[in-house]
Coordinates of C-alpha atoms and ligand atoms in Angstrom, one line a residue:
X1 CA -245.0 76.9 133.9
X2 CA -245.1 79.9 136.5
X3 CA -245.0 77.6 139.6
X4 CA -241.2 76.5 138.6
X5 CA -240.4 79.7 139.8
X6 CA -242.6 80.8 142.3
X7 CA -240.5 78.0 144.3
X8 CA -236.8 79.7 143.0
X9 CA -235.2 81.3 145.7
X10 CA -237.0 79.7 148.4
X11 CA -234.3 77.1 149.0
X12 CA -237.1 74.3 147.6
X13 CA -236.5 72.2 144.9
X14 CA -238.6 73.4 141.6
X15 CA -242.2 71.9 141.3
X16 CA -241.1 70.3 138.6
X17 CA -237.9 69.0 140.3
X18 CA -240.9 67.6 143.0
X19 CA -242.6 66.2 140.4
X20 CA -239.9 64.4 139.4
X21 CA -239.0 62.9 142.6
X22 CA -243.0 62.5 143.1
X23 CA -242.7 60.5 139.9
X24 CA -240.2 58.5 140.9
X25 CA -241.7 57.3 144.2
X26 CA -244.6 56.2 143.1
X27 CA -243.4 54.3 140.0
X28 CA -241.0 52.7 142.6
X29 CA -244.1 51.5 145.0
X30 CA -242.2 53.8 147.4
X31 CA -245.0 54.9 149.6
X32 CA -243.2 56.2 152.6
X33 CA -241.2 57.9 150.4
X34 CA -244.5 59.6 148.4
X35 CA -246.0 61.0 151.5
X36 CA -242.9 61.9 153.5
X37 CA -242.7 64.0 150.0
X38 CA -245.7 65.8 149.7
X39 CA -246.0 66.6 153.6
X40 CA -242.7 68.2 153.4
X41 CA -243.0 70.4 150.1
X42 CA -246.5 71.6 151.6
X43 CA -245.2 72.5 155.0
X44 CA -241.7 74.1 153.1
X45 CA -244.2 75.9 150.6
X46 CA -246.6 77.6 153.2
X47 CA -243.6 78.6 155.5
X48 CA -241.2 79.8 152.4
X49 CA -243.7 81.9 150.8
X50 CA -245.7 82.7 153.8
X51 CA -249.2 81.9 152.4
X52 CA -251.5 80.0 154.8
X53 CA -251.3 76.3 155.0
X54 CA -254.4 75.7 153.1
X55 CA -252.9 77.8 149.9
X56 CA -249.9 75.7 150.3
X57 CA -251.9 72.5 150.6
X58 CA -254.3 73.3 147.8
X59 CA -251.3 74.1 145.4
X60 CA -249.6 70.6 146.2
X61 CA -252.5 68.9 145.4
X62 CA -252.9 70.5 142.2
X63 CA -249.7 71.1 140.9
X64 CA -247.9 68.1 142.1
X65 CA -249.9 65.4 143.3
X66 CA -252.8 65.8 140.0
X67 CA -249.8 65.9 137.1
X68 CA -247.8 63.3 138.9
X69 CA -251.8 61.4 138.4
X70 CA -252.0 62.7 135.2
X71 CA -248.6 61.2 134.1
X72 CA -249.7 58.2 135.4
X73 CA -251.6 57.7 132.5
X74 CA -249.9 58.5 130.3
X75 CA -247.0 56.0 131.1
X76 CA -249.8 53.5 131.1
X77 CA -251.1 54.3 127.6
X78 CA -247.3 54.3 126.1
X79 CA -247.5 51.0 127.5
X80 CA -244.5 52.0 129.8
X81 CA -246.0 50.7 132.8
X82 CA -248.2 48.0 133.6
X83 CA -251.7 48.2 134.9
X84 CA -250.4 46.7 138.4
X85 CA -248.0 49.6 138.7
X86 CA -250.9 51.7 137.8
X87 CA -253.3 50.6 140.3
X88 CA -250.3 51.0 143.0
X89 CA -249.5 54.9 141.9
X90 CA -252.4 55.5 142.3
X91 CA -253.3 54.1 145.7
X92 CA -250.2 55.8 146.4
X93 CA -251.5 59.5 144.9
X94 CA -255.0 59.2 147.3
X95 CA -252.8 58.5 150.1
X96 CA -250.9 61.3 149.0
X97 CA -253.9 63.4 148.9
X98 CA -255.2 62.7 152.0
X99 CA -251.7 63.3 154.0
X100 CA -251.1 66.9 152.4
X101 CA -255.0 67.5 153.3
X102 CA -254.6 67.0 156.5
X103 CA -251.3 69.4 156.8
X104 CA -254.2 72.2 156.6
X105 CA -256.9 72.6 159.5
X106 CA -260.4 72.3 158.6
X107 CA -262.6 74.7 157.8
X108 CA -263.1 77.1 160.3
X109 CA -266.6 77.7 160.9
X110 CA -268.5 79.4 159.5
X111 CA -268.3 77.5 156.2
X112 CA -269.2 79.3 153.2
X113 CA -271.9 76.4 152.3
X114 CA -272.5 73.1 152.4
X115 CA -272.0 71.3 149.1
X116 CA -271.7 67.2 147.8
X117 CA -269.1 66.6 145.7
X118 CA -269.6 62.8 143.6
X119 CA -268.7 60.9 140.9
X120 CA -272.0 60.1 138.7
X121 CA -273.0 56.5 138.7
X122 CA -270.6 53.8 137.2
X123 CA -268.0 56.4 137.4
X124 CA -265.0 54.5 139.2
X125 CA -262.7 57.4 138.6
X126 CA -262.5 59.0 141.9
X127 CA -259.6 60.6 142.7
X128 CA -260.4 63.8 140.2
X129 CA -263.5 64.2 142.4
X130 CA -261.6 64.0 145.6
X131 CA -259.2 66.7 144.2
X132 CA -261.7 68.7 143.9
X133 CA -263.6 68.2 147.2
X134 CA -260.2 68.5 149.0
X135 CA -259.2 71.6 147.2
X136 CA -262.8 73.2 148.3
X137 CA -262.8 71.8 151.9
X138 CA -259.4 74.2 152.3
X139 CA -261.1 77.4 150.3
X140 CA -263.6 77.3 152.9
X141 CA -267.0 75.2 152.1
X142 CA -267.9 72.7 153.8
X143 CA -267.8 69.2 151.7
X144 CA -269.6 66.0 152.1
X145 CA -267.3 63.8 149.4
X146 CA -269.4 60.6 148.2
X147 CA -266.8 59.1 146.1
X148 CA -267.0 56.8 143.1
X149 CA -270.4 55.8 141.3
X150 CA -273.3 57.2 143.6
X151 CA -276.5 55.5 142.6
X152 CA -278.4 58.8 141.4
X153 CA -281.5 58.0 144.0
X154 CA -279.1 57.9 147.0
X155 CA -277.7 60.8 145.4
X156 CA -280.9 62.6 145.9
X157 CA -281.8 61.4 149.5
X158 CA -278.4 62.3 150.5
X159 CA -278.8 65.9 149.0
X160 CA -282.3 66.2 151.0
X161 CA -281.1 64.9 154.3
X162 CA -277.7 67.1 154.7
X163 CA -279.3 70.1 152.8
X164 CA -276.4 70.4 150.2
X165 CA -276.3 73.9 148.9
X166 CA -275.1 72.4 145.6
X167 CA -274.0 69.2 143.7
X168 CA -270.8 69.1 142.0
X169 CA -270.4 65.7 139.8
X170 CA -267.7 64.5 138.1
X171 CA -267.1 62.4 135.6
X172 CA -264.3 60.9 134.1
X173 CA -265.5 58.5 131.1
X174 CA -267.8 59.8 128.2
X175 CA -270.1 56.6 128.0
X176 CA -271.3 57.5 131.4
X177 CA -272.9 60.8 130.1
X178 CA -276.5 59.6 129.7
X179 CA -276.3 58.5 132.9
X180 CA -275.0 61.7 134.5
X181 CA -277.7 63.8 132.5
X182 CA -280.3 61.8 134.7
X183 CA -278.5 62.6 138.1
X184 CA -278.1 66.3 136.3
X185 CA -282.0 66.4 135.7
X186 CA -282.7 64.8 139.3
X187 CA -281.0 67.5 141.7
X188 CA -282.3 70.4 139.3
X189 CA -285.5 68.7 139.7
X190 CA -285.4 68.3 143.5
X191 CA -284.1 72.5 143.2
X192 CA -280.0 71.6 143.5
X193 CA -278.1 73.3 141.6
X194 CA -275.4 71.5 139.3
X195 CA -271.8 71.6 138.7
X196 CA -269.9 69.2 136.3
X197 CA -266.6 68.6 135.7
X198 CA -263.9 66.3 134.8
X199 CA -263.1 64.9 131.2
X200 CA -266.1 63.4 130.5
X201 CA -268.3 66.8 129.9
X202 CA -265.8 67.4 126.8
X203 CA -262.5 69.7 126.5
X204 CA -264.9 72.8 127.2
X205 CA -267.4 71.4 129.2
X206 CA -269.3 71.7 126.0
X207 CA -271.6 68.0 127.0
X208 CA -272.5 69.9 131.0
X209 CA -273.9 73.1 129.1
X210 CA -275.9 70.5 126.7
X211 CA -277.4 68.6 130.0
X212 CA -278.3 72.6 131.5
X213 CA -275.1 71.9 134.1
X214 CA -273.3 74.5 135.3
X215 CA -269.4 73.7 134.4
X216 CA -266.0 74.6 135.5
X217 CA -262.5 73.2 134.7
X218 CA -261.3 72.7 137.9
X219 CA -261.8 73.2 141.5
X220 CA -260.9 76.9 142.0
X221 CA -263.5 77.5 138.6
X222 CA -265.9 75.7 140.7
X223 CA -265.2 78.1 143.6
X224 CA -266.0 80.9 141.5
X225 CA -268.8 80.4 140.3
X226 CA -270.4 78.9 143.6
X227 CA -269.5 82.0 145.4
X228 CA -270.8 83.9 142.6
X229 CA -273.8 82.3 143.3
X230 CA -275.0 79.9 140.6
X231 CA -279.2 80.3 139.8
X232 CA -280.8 77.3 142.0
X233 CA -283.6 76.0 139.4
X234 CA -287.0 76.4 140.2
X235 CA -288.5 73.3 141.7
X236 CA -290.1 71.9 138.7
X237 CA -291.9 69.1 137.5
X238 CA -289.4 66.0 136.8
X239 CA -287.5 67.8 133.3
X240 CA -287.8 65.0 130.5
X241 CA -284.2 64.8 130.0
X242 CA -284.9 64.1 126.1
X243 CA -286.1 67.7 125.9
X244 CA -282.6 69.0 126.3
X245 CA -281.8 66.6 123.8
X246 CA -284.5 66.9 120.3
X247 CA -282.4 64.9 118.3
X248 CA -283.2 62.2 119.8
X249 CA -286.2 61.7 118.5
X250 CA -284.8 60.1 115.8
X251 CA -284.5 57.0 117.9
X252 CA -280.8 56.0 117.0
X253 CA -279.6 56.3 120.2
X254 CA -282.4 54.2 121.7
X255 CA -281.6 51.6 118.6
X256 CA -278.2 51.3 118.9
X257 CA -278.7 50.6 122.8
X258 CA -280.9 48.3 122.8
X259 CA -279.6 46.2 119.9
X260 CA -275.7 46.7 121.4
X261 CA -275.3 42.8 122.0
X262 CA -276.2 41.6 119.0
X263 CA -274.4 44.4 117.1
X264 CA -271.3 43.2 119.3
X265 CA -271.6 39.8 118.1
X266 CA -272.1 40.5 114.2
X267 CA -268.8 42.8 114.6
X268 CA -266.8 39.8 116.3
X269 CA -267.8 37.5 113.7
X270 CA -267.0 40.1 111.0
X271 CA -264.0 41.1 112.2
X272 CA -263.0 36.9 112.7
X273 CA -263.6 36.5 108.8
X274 CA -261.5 39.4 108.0
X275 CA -258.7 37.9 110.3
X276 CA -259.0 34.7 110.5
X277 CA -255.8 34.2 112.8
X278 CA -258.6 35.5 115.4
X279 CA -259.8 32.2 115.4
X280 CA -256.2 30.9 117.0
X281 CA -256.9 33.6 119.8
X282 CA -257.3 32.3 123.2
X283 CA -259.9 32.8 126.1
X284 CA -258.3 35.9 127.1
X285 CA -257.4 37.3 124.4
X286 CA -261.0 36.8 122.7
X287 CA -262.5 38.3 126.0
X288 CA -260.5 41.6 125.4
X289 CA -261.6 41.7 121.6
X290 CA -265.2 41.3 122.8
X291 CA -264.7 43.8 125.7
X292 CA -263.1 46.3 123.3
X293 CA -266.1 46.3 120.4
X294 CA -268.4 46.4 123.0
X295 CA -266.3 49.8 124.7
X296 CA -266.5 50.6 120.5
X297 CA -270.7 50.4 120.3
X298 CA -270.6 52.0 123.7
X299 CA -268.8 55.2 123.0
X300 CA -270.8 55.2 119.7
X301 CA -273.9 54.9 121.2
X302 CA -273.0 58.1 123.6
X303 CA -271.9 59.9 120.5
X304 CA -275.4 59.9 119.1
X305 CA -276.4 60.9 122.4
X306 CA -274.7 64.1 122.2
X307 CA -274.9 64.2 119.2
X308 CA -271.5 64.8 118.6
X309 CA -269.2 63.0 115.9
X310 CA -265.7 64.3 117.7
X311 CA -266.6 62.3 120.9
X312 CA -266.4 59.2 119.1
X313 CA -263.3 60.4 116.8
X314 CA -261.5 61.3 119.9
X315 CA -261.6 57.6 121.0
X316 CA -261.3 55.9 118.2
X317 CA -258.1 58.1 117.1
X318 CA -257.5 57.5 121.3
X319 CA -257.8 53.7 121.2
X320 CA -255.5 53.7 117.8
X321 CA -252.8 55.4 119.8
X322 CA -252.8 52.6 122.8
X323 CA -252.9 49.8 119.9
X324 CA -249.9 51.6 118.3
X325 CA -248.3 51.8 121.4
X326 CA -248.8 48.1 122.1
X327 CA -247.6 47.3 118.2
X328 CA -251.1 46.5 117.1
X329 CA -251.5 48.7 113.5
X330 CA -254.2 51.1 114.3
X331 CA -255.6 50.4 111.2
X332 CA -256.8 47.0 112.6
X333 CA -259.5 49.0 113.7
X334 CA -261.3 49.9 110.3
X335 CA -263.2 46.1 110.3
X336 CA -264.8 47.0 113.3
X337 CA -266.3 50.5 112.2
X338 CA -266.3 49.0 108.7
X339 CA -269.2 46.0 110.1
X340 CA -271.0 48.6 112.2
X341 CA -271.4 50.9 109.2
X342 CA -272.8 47.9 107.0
X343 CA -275.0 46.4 110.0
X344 CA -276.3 50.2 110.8
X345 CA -276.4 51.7 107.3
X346 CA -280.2 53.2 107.9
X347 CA -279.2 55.3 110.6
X348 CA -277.8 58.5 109.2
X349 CA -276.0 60.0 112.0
X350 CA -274.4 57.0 113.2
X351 CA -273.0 56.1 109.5
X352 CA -271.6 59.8 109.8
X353 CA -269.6 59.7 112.8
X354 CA -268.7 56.1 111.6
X355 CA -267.3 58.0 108.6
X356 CA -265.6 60.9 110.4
X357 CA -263.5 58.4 112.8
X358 CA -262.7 56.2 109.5
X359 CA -261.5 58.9 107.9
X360 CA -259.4 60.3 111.3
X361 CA -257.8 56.9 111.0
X362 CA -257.0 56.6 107.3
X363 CA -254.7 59.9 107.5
X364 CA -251.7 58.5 105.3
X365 CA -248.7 58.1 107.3
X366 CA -250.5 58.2 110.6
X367 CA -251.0 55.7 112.9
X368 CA -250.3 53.0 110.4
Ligands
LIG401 C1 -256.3 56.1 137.8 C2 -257.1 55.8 136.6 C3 -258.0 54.8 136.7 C4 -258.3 54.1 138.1 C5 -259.2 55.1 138.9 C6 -259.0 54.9 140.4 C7 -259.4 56.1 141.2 N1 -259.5 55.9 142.5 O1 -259.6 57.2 140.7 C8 -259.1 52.8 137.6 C9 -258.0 51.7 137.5 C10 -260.2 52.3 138.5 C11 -259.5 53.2 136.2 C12 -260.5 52.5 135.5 C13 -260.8 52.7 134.1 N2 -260.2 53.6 133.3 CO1 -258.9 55.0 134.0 N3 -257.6 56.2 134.3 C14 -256.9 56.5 135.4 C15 -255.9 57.7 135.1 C16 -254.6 57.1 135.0 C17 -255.9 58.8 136.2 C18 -257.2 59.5 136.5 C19 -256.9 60.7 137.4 O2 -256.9 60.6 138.6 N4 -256.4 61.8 136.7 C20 -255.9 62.9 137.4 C21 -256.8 64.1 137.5 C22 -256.1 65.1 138.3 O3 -257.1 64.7 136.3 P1 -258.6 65.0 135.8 O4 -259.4 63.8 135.6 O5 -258.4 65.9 134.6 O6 -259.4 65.9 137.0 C23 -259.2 67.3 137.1 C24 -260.2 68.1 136.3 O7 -260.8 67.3 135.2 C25 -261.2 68.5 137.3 N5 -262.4 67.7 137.6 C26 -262.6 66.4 137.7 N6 -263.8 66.1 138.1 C27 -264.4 67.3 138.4 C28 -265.7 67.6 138.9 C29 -266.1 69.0 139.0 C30 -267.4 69.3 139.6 C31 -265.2 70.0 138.7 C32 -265.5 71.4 138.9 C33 -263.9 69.7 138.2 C34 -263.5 68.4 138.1 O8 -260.5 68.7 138.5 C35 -259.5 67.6 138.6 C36 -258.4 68.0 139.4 O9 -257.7 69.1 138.9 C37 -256.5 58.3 133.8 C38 -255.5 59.0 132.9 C39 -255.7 60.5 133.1 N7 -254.8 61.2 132.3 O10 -256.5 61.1 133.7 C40 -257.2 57.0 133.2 C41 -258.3 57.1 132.2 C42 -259.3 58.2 132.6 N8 -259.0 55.8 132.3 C43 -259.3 55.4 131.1 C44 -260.0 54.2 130.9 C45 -260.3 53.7 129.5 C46 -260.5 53.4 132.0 C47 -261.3 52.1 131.9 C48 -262.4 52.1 130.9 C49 -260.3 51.0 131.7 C50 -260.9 49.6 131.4 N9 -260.8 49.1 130.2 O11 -261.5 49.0 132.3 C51 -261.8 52.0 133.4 C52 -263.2 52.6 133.6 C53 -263.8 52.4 134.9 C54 -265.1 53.1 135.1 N10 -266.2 52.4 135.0 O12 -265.1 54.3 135.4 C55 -259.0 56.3 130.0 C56 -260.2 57.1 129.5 C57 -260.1 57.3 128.0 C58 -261.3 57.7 127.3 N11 -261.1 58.3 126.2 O13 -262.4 57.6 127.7 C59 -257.9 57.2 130.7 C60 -257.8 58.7 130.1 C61 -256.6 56.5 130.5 C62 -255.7 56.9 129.3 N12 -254.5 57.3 129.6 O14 -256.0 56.9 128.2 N13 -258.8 54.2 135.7

């Protein structure tokens, strides 16, 4: 990684050295420790190599404070730490973020624009969006940050009343997708123009091109392209977000919605018979059953949204990995899919991505 060395010579530890020690804080609840951290290495950074404090802040938050998040997760999916110490590191991170933020001035006027940076309803995921609304406050715009899941109307009003220049929405989750192509379809519709990001648009942002979004990978992508100047849409009409969509037509989507309880309750009982030891299960550990077909129909339900049979292999082959990790055989997941294919077997396109994660899962040797 380049930024292990721009720090040599500098008489700064490594960023991966800081990342260590970052690490280490906030696994230990240690949040003195944390912030004395970051303020230090952004104040050593800026003077060291002479950038300006906001270069030096921006590259702190990304290249220390977002991996240290990033590793976060995936301690808790080894099932190295516990959800507790999950919720602390990061309560620890957004304080974090907002003490190396405010190392850096704000932006000096004039601003290059006005822009609203949000997470798309239901989204509770906020601390990517906050990234990036911190990283563009110190490149120069000026940022109104909403936060977690912003009601798409309020979204709207908000948009009108400060005369945003542009939207930039981020999403973390896949299964809120159908509800970020509405807010998408909204601003264009009111003449906002769109960026999304975060994991939920896909690896490539493949899902924000489908919904007519502009995309970028992070914030400085996002920077780019706004000061290219992205195309404002022409007022228009309210755009039936099924247009962008034709194959929904076919009504599976809609089905598989509409008849999700009742599909999560065939699959419990399915899944009971196959294992009867379920039936010994107590209250909480039925609750997490239920809650985890229900996550299962969900995610399967946005696949046939998109239309796109990888979004649902990547979390099934995701979810088998967690199980693993927890020592639950991953192939305790094949009942599930194997009562959804039966209970949905006239719907073509959900039986095939049905298939294509079975198959993912049935690899010999893998995640047995
Ligand atoms: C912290 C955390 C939480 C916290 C969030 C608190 C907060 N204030 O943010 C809480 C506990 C609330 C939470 C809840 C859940 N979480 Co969670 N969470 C995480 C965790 C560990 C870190 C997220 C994060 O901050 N990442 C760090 C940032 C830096 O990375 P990033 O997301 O890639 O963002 C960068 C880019 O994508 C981009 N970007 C992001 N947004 C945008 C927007 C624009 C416009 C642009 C240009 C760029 C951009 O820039 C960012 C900065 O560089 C992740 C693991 C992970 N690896 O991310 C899981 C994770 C996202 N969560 C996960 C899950 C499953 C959940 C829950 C469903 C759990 C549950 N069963 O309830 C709920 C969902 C809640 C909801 N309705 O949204 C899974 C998702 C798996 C999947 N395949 O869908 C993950 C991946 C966990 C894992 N290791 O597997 N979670």
């Amino acid at each position: 990684m380049t930024s292990t060395s721009v720090t040599e010579g500098t008489g700064m530890p490594s960023f991966s050295v800081l990342r260590d020690q970052l690490w280490q804080a906030v696994s230990n609840v240690d949040d003195t420790h944390a912030v004395a951290l970051v303020r230090h290495a952004a104040h050593a950074l800026a003077q060291a190599e002479g950038t300006s404090p906001q270069t030096a802040a921006e590259r702190v938050l990304l290249e220390l404070i977002a991996p240290t998040q990033e590793r976060v997760g995936v301690e808790w999916a080894a099932n190295t730490i516990t959800i507790a110490q999950e919720h602390a590191a990061t309560a620890i991170n957004e304080r974090c973020v907002s003490a190396v933020a405010d190392t850096a001035p704000a932006t000096p006027e004039p601003a290059k624009g006005r822009l609203t940076v949000a997470c798309v309803d239901g989204e509770w995921h906020a601390l990517p969006a906050r990234l990036v609304a911190e990283v563009l406050r110190l490149r120069g715009w000026h940022v109104d940050y909403l936060g977690a899941q912003v009601p798409t109307q309020h979204l709207i009003a908000h948009l009108h009343q400060r005369h945003s220049d542009a939207v930039l929405l981020s999403s973390s989750i896949p299964t809120h997708l159908p509800v970020a192509h509405t807010a998408i379809s909204s601003c264009q519709t009111a003449g906002i123009p769109v960026i999304a990001g975060g994991a939920a648009f896909g690896p490539d942002g493949a899902y924000a091109r489908l919904m007519q979004a502009g995309w970028a990978a992070n914030a400085g992508g996002a920077d780019a392209l706004l000061t290219k100047g992205i195309e404002s849409p022409t007022v228009q009409a309210a755009r039936l977000v099924n247009a962008d969509l034709p194959h929904l037509e076919d009504q599976e989507y809609t089905m598989v919605r509409q008849s999700r309880r009742q599909l999560v309750k065939q699959t419990l009982v399915d899944v009971e018979e196959g294992f009867p030891v379920m039936r010994q299960y107590t209250e909480y550990q039925r609750e997490r059953t239920v809650e985890d077909i229900d996550h299962i129909v969900n995610y399967l339900a946005t696949a046939l949204y998109v239309d796109d049979d990888a979004l649902f292999t990547r979390f099934i082959t995701w979810t088998a990995d967690i199980l693993v990790a927890r020592g639950v055989p991953a192939v305790s997941l094949l009942p599930a899919l194997g009562s959804l294919d039966r209970q949905l077997s006239d719907f073509p396109r959900a039986t095939c991505i049905l298939a294509t994660a079975r198959g993912a899962l049935s690899v010999p040797g893998q995640r047995a």
